[in-house]
PDB file of C-alpha atoms in Angstrom:
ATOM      1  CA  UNK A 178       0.000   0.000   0.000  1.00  0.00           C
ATOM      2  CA  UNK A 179       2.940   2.641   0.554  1.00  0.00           C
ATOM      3  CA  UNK A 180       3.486   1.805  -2.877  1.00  0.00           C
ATOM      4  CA  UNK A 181       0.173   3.421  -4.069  1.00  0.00           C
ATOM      5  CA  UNK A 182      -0.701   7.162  -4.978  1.00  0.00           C
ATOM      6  CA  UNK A 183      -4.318   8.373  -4.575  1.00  0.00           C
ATOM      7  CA  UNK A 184      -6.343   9.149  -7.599  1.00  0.00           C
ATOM      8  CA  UNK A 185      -6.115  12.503  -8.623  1.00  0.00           C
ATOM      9  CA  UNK A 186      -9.488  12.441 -11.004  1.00  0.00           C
ATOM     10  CA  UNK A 187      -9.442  16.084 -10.807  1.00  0.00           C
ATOM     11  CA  UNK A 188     -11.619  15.802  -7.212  1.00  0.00           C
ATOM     12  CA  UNK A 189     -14.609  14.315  -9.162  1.00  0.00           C
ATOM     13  CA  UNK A 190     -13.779  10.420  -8.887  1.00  0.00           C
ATOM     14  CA  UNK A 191     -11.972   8.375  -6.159  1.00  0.00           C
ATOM     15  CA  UNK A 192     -12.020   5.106  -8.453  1.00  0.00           C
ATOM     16  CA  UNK A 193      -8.585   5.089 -10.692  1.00  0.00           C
ATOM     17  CA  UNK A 194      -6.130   2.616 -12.059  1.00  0.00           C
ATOM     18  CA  UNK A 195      -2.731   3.121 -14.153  1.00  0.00           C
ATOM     19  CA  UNK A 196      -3.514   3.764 -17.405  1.00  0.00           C
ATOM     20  CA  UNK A 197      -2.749   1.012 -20.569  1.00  0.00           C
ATOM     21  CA  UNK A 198      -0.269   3.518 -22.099  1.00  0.00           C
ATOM     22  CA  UNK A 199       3.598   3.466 -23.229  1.00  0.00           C
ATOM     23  CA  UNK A 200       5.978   6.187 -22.932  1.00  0.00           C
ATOM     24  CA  UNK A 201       7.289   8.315 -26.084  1.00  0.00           C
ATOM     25  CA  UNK A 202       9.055  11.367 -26.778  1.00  0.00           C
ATOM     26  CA  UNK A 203       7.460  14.626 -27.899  1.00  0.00           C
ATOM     27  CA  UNK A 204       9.982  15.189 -30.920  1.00  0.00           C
ATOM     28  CA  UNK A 205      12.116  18.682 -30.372  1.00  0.00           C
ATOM     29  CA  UNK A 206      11.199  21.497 -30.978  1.00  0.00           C
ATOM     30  CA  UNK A 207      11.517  22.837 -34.453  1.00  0.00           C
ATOM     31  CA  UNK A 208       9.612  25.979 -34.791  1.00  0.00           C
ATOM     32  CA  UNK A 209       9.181  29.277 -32.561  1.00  0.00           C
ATOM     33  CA  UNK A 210      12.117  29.465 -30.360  1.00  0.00           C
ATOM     34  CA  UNK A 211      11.751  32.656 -28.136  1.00  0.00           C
ATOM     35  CA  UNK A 212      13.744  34.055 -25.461  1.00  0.00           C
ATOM     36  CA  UNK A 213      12.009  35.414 -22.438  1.00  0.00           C
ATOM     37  CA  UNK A 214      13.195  37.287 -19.111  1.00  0.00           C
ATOM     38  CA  UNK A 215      12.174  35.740 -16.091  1.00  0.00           C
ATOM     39  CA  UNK A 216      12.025  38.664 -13.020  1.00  0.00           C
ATOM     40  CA  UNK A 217      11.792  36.061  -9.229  1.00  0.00           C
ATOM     41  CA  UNK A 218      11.820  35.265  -5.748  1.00  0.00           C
ATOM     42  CA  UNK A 219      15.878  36.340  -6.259  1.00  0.00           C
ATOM     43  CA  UNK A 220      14.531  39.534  -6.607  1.00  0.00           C
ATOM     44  CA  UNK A 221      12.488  39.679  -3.632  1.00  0.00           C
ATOM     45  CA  UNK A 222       9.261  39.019  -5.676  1.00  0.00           C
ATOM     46  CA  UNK A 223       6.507  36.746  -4.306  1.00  0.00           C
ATOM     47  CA  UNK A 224       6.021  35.139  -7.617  1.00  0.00           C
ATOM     48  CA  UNK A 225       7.301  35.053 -11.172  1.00  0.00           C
ATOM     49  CA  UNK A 226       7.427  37.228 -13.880  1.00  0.00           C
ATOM     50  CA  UNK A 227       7.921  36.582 -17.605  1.00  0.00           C
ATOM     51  CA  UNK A 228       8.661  39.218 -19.853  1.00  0.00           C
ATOM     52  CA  UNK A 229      10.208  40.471 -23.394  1.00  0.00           C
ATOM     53  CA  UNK A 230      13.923  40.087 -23.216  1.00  0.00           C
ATOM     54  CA  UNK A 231      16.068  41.715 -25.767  1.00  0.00           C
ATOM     55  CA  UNK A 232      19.818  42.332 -26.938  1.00  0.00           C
ATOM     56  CA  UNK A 233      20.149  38.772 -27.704  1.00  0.00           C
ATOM     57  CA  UNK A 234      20.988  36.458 -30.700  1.00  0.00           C
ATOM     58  CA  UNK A 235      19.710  32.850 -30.941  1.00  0.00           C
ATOM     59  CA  UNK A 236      20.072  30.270 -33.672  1.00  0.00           C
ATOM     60  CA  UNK A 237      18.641  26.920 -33.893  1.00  0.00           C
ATOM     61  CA  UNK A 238      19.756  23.953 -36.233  1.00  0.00           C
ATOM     62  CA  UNK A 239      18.083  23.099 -39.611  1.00  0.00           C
ATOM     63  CA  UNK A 240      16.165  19.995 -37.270  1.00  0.00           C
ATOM     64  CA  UNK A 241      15.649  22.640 -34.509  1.00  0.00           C
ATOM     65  CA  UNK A 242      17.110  20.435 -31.484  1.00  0.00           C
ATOM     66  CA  UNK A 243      20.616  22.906 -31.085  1.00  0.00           C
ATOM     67  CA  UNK A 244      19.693  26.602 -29.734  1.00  0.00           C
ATOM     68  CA  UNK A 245      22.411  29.455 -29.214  1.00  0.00           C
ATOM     69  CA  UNK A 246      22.467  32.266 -27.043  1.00  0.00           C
ATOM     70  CA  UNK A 247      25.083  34.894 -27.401  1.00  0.00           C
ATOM     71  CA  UNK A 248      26.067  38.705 -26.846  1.00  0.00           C
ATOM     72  CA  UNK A 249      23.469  38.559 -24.216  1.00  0.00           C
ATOM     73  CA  UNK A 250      24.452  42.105 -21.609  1.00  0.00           C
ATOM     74  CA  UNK A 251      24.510  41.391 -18.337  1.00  0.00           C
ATOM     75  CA  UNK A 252      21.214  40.961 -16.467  1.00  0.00           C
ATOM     76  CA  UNK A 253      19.970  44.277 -15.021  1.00  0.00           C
ATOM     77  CA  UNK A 254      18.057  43.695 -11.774  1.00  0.00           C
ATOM     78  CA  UNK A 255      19.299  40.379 -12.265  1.00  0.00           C
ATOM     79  CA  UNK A 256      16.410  39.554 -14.894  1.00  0.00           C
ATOM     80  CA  UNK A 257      17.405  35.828 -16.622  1.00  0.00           C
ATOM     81  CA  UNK A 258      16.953  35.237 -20.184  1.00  0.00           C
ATOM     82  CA  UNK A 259      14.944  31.327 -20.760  1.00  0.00           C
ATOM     83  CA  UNK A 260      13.907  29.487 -24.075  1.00  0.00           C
ATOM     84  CA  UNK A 261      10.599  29.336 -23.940  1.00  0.00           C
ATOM     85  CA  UNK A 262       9.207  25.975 -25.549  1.00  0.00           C
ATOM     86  CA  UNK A 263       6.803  26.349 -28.574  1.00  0.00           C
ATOM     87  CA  UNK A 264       3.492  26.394 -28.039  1.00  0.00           C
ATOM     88  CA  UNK A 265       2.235  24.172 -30.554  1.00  0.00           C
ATOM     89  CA  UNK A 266       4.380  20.817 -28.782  1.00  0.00           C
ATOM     90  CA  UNK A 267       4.405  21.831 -25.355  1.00  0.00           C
ATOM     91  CA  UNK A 268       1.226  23.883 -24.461  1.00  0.00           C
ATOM     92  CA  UNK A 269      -2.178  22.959 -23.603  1.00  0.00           C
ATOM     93  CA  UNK A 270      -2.966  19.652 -21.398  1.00  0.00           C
ATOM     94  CA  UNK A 271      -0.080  17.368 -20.933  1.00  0.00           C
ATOM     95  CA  UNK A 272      -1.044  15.300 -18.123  1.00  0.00           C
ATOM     96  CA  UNK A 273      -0.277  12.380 -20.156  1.00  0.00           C
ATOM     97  CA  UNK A 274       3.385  13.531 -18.976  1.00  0.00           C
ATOM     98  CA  UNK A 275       3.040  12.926 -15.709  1.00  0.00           C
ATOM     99  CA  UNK A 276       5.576  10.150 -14.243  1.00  0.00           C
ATOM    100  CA  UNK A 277       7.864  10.832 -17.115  1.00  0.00           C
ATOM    101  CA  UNK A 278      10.787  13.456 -17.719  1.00  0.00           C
ATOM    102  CA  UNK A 279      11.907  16.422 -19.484  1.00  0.00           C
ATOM    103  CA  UNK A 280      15.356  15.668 -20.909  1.00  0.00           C
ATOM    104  CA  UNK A 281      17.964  18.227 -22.404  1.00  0.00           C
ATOM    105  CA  UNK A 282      21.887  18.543 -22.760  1.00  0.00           C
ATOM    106  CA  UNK A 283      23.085  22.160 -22.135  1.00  0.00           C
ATOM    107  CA  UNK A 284      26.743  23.406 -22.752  1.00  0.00           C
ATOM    108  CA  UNK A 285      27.689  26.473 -21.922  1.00  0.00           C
ATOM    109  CA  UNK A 286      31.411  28.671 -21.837  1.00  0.00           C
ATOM    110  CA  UNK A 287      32.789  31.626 -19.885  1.00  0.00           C
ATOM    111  CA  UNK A 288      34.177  32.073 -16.559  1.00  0.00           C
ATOM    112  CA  UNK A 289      32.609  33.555 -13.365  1.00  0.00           C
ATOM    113  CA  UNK A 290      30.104  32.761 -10.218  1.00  0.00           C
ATOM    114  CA  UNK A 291      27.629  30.485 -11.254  1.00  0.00           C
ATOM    115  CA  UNK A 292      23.578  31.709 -10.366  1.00  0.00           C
ATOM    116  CA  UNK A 293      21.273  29.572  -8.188  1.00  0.00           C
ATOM    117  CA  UNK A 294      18.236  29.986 -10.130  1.00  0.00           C
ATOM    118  CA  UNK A 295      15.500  27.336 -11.394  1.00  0.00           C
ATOM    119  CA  UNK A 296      16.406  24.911 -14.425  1.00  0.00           C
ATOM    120  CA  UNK A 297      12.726  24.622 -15.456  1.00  0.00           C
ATOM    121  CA  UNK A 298      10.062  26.639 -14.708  1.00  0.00           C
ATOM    122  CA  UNK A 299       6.638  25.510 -15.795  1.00  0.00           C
ATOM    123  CA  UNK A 300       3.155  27.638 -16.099  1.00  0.00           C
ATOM    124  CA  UNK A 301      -0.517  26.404 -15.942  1.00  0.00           C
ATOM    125  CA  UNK A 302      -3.221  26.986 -14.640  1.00  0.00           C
ATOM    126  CA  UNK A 303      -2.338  29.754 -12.715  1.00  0.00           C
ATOM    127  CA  UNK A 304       0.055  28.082 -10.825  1.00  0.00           C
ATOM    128  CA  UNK A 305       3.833  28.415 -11.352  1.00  0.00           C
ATOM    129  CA  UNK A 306       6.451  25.655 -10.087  1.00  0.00           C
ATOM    130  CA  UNK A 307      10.159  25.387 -10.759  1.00  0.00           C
ATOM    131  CA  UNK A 308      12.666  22.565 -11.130  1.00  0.00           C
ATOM    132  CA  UNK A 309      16.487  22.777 -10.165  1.00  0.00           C
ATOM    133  CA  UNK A 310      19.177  20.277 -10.721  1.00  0.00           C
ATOM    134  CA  UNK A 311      21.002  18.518  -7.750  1.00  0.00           C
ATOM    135  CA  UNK A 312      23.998  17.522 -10.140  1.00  0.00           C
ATOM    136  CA  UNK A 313      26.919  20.313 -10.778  1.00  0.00           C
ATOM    137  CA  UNK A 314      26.998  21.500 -14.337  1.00  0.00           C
ATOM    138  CA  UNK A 315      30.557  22.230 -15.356  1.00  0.00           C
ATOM    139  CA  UNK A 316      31.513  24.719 -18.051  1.00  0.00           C
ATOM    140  CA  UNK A 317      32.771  23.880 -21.995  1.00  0.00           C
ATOM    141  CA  UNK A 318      30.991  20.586 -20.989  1.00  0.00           C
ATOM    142  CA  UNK A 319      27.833  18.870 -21.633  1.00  0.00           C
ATOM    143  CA  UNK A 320      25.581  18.444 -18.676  1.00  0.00           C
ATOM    144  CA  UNK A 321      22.579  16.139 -19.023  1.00  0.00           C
ATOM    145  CA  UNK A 322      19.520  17.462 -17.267  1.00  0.00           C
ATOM    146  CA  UNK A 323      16.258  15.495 -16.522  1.00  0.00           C
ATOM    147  CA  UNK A 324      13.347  17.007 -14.528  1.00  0.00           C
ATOM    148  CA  UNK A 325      10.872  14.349 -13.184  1.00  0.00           C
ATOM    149  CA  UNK A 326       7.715  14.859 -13.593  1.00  0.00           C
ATOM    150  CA  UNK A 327       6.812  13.856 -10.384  1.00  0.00           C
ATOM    151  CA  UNK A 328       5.568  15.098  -7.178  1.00  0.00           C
ATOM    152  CA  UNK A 329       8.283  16.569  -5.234  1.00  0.00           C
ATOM    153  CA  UNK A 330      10.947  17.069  -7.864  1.00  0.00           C
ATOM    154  CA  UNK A 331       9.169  20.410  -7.934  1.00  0.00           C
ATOM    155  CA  UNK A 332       8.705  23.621  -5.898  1.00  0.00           C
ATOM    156  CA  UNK A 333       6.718  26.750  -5.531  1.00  0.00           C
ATOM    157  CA  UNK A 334       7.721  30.492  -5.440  1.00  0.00           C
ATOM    158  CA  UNK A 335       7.634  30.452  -1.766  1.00  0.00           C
ATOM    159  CA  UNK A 336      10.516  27.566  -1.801  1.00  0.00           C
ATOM    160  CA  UNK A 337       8.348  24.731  -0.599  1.00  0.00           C
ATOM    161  CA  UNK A 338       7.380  21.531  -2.538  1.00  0.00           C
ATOM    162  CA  UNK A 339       4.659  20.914  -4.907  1.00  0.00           C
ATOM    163  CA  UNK A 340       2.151  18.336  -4.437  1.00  0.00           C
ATOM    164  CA  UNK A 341       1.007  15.842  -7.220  1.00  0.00           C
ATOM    165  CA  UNK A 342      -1.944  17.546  -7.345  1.00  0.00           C
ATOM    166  CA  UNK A 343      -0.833  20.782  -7.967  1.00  0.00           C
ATOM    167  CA  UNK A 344       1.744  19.202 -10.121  1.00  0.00           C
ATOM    168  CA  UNK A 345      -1.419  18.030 -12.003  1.00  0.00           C
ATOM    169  CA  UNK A 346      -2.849  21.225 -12.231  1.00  0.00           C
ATOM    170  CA  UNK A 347      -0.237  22.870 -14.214  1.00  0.00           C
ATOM    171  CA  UNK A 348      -0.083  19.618 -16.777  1.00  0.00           C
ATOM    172  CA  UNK A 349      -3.537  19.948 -17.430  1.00  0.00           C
ATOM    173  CA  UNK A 350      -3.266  23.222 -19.355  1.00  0.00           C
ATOM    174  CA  UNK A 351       0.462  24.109 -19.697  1.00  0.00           C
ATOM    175  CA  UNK A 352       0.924  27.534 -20.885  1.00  0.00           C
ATOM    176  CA  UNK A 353       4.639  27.716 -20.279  1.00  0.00           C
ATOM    177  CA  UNK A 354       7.555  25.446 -20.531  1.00  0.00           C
ATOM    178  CA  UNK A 355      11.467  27.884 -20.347  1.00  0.00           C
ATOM    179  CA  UNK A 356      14.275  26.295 -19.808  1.00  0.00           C
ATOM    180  CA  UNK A 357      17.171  28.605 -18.211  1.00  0.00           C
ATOM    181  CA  UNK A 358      19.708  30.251 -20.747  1.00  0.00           C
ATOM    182  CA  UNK A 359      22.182  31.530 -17.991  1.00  0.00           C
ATOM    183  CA  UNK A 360      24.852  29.427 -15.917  1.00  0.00           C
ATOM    184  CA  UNK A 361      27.320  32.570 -14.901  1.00  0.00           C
ATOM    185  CA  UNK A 362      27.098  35.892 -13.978  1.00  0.00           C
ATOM    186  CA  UNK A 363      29.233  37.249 -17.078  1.00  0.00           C
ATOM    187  CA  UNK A 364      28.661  39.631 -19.686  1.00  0.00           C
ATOM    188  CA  UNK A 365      28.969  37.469 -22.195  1.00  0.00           C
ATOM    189  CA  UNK A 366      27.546  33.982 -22.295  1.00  0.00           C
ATOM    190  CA  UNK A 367      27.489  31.587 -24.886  1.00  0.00           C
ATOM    191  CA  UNK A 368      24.922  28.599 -24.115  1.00  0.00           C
ATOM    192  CA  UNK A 369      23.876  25.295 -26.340  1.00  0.00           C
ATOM    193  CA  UNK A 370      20.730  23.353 -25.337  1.00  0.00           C
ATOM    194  CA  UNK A 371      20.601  20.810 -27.174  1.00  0.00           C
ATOM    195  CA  UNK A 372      18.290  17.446 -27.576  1.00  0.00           C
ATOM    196  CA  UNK A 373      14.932  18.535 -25.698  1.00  0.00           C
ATOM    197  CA  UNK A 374      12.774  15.804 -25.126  1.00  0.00           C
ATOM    198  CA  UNK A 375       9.051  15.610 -23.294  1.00  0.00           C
ATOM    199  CA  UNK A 376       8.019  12.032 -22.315  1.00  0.00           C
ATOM    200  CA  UNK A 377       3.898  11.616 -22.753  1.00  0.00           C
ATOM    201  CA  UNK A 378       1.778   8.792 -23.570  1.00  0.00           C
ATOM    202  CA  UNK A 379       0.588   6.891 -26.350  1.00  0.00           C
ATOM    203  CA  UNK A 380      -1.548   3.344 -26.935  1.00  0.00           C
ATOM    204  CA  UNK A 381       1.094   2.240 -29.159  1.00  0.00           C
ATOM    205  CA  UNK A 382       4.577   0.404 -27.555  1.00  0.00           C
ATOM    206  CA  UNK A 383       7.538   2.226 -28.637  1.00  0.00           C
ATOM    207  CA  UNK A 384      10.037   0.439 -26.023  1.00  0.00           C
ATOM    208  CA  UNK A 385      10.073   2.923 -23.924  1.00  0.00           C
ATOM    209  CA  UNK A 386       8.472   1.284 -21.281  1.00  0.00           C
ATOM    210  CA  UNK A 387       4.782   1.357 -19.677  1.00  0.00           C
ATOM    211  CA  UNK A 388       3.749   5.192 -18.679  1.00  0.00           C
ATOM    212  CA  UNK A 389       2.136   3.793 -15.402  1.00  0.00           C
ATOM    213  CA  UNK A 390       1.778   6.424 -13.523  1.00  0.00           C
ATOM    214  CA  UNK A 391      -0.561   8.247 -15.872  1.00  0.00           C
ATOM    215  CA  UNK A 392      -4.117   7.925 -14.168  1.00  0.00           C
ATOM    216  CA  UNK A 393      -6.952   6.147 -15.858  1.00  0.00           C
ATOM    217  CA  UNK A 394     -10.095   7.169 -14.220  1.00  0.00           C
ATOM    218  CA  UNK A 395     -13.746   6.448 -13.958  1.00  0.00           C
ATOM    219  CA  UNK A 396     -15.145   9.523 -14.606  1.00  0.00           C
ATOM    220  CA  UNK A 397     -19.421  10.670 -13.392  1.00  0.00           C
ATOM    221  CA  UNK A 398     -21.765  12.004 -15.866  1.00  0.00           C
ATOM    222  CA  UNK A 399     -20.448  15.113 -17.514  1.00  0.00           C
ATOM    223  CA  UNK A 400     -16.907  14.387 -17.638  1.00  0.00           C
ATOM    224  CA  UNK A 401     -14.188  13.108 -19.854  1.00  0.00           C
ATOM    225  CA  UNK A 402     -10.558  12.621 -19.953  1.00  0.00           C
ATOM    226  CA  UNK A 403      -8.008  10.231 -18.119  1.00  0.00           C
ATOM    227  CA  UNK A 404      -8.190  12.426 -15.380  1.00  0.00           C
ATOM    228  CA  UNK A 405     -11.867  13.804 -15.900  1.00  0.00           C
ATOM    229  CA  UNK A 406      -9.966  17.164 -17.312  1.00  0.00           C
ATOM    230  CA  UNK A 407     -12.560  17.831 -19.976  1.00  0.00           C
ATOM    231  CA  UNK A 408     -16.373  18.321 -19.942  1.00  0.00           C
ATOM    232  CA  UNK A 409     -18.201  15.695 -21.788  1.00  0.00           C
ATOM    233  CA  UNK A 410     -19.767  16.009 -25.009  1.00  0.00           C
ATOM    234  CA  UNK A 411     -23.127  18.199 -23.785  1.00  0.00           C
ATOM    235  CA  UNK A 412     -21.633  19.845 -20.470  1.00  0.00           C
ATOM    236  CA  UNK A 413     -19.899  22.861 -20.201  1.00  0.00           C
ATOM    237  CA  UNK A 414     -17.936  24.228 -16.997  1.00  0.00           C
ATOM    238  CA  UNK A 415     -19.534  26.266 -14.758  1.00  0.00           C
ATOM    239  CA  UNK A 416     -16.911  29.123 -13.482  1.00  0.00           C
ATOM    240  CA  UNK A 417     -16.984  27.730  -9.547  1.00  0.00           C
ATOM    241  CA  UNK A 418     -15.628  24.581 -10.935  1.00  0.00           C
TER     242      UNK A 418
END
C-alpha cells in the first residue's frame, strides 16, 4: 500500500487505475524558439514574472534540437533570459506527462560565479512551479539534465514543494515550458541546449516502457478525460468549478 498514490481524477472520482499507455518522446522542438526574461523570488518578488527580453541572438539547427544564445548584456536587476518551448508541442494539457521526464543537454562557456536559479520553470493553470538540478553543471561541458515529472521534484515560489496535485494542475493546461539560458554571472555567455525531449503517452509500444503512472479514471456524468480534465460532449464548466 505505501506503494500506491491516490487518484487525482481532478476531485470528481476516487475510483482510478494506471492507465494502458507506453511512454514516447514529444519530438524537439523545431519551430518558434523565443527568449524570455524571467524577473523572481531572487529579486524579492513573491512570484514570477515573464517578460520580453532583448539584446540577444539565438540560432537553432536546420532539425531545430541545437539553440544558441550569445552577446546577451549582463542581467539588469538580475532579470534571466529562458527558451521558452513552442506552443504548438508543449502547451495545452499534458497530463499524459506525468511520471515521465523532461530531458535536455546544455553546454555552456565563460568564466565567473555560477547563479542559483530554477532549471525549469513551468506555467498552468495559474500556478507556477520550478525545477532545479542537484547535479553540478561544469563549463565547456555537456551536462545532461532530466526534470521528473513527479511530485516533489518540484517547488513553488515560496521555496516549498509541490504536491502531485498541484503538479497536475499545471499539466492539465500548460501555458509555459522555459528552460534557463544563464549558468554565470558574465557579460557574455554563450549557451547550447541541445536534444529537448518531453516524455507523454501513447496506446502504441515504442520500447520505452509502460507510462504507469498516468491515471486512468472512472469519470461521473459530464466528464471526460483520463483524469476527468474535460467536460463531456453536452456539459460545459460552470466558473466555480
Amino acid at each position: 500500500s505505501e506503494d500506491c498514490i491516490n487518484c487525482f481524477c481532478f476531485g470528481v472520482s476516487t475510483q482510478c487505475g494506471s492507465a494502458n499507455l507506453y511512454t514516447y518522446t514529444i519530438n524537439p522542438p523545431v519551430t518558434s524558439q523565443t527568449v524570455v526574461g524571467v524577473n523572481g523570488p531572487w529579486n524579492g518578488l513573491r512570484n514570477y514574472e515573464v517578460r520580453e527580453f532583448d539584446h540577444h541572438k539565438l540560432l537553432s539547427t536546420r532539425h531545430g534540437v541545437q539553440f544558441r544564445a550569445g552577446d546577451i548584456p549582463a542581467s539588469a536587476n538580475r532579470i534571466y533570459p529562458y527558451l521558452a518551448l513552442p506552443s504548438s508541442e508543449y502547451h495545452g494539457n499534458q497530463l499524459k506527462s506525468y511520471g515521465g521526464n523532461l530531458r535536455y543537454v546544455v553546454e555552456f562557456a565563460g568564466r565567473g560565479q555560477s547563479n542559483d536559479i530554477p532549471d525549469v520553470i513551468i506555467q498552468g493553470n495559474d500556478y507556477t512551479l520550478s525545477y532545479k538540478s542537484s547535479s553540478r553543471l561544469f563549463p565547456n561541458s555537456r551536462n545532461n539534465i532530466t526534470a521528473p515529472l513527479t511530485a516533489k521534484n518540484w517547488y513553488k515560489a515560496d521555496t516549498t514543494r509541490a504536491t502531485r496535485e498541484e503538479l497536475m494542475m499545471v499539466l492539465a493546461n500548460v501555458e509555459n515550458i522555459l528552460v534557463k539560458l544563464q549558468y554565470i554571472e558574465s557579460d557574455e555567455r554563450n549557451v547550447e541546449l541541445l536534444h529537448i525531449n518531453l516524455d507523454s503517452a501513447a496506446l502504441s509500444d515504442f520500447g520505452l516502457g509502460s507510462a504507469s503512472l498516468v491515471e486512468e479514471c472512472r469519470c461521473p456524468i459530464g466528464y471526460f478525460g483520463l483524469s476527468c480534465e474535460n467536460c463531456d460532449v453536452g456539459y460545459v464548466r460552470q466558473k466555480n468549478g
